[in-house]
Amino acid sequence: MTKDGDDRMAEARQARNVGLVLAGTMILWFAAQWLGGRLGLPVRYVFLFDLAAIAAFVWGLIVTFQIWRRRRAEPK
């Protein structure tokens, strides 16, 4: 593969990883909210799950923005 092809594959892998992290975060966050309610966990633990989910979403937003910027900077 050429350098350009390798870069494209790496970019696709990174985008796929972002998608998996975001989907997994959403599922785990829903599960944590449901389980927290069922078990009667204190609000501070449920809030900790919220903060972890927000951190994952911010990470996904930053990486997606970086991918977008790289694609825009490519010569056509």
GROMACS .gro file of C-alpha atoms in nm:
model
   76
    1MET     CA    1   0.000   0.000   0.000
    2THR     CA    2   0.104   0.353  -0.056
    3LYS     CA    3   0.161   0.607   0.217
    4ASP     CA    4  -0.169   0.771   0.130
    5GLY     CA    5  -0.348   0.435   0.148
    6ASP     CA    6  -0.191   0.358   0.485
    7ASP     CA    7  -0.297   0.698   0.617
    8ARG     CA    8  -0.651   0.639   0.497
    9MET     CA    9  -0.662   0.297   0.666
   10ALA     CA   10  -0.530   0.444   0.992
   11GLU     CA   11  -0.787   0.721   0.972
   12ALA     CA   12  -1.065   0.469   0.909
   13ARG     CA   13  -0.948   0.260   1.207
   14GLN     CA   14  -0.945   0.567   1.427
   15ALA     CA   15  -1.295   0.668   1.315
   16ARG     CA   16  -1.421   0.315   1.377
   17ASN     CA   17  -1.269   0.318   1.726
   18VAL     CA   18  -1.440   0.648   1.802
   19GLY     CA   19  -1.772   0.501   1.691
   20LEU     CA   20  -1.727   0.194   1.905
   21VAL     CA   21  -1.629   0.399   2.210
   22LEU     CA   22  -1.928   0.630   2.170
   23ALA     CA   23  -2.173   0.343   2.120
   24GLY     CA   24  -2.024   0.147   2.409
   25THR     CA   25  -2.031   0.451   2.633
   26MET     CA   26  -2.397   0.510   2.560
   27ILE     CA   27  -2.489   0.149   2.633
   28LEU     CA   28  -2.283   0.137   2.953
   29TRP     CA   29  -2.421   0.471   3.066
   30PHE     CA   30  -2.780   0.355   3.016
   31ALA     CA   31  -2.701   0.033   3.201
   32ALA     CA   32  -2.536   0.223   3.488
   33GLN     CA   33  -2.837   0.455   3.518
   34TRP     CA   34  -3.078   0.162   3.522
   35LEU     CA   35  -2.868  -0.042   3.764
   36GLY     CA   36  -2.813   0.258   3.992
   37GLY     CA   37  -3.187   0.307   4.018
   38ARG     CA   38  -3.253  -0.062   4.080
   39LEU     CA   39  -2.986  -0.097   4.347
   40GLY     CA   40  -3.058   0.238   4.507
   41LEU     CA   41  -2.701   0.359   4.471
   42PRO     CA   42  -2.620   0.696   4.623
   43VAL     CA   43  -2.643   0.987   4.383
   44ARG     CA   44  -2.268   1.050   4.403
   45TYR     CA   45  -2.196   0.714   4.236
   46VAL     CA   46  -2.453   0.770   3.965
   47PHE     CA   47  -2.305   1.116   3.909
   48LEU     CA   48  -1.963   0.952   3.874
   49PHE     CA   49  -2.102   0.741   3.588
   50ASP     CA   50  -2.233   1.061   3.430
   51LEU     CA   51  -1.890   1.226   3.450
   52ALA     CA   52  -1.721   0.921   3.298
   53ALA     CA   53  -1.970   0.923   3.010
   54ILE     CA   54  -1.918   1.295   2.955
   55ALA     CA   55  -1.540   1.239   2.946
   56ALA     CA   56  -1.580   0.966   2.682
   57PHE     CA   57  -1.810   1.188   2.473
   58VAL     CA   58  -1.568   1.481   2.493
   59TRP     CA   59  -1.283   1.250   2.388
   60GLY     CA   60  -1.491   1.128   2.093
   61LEU     CA   61  -1.573   1.485   1.992
   62ILE     CA   62  -1.206   1.588   2.004
   63VAL     CA   63  -1.085   1.290   1.801
   64THR     CA   64  -1.365   1.333   1.547
   65PHE     CA   65  -1.272   1.699   1.511
   66GLN     CA   66  -0.907   1.600   1.455
   67ILE     CA   67  -1.008   1.352   1.184
   68TRP     CA   68  -1.224   1.617   1.017
   69ARG     CA   69  -0.940   1.871   1.024
   70ARG     CA   70  -0.695   1.620   0.872
   71ARG     CA   71  -0.936   1.538   0.591
   72ARG     CA   72  -0.996   1.904   0.519
   73ALA     CA   73  -0.623   1.977   0.506
   74GLU     CA   74  -0.558   1.705   0.247
   75PRO     CA   75  -0.475   1.833  -0.100
   76LYS     CA   76  -0.735   1.742  -0.360
   0.00000   0.00000   0.00000
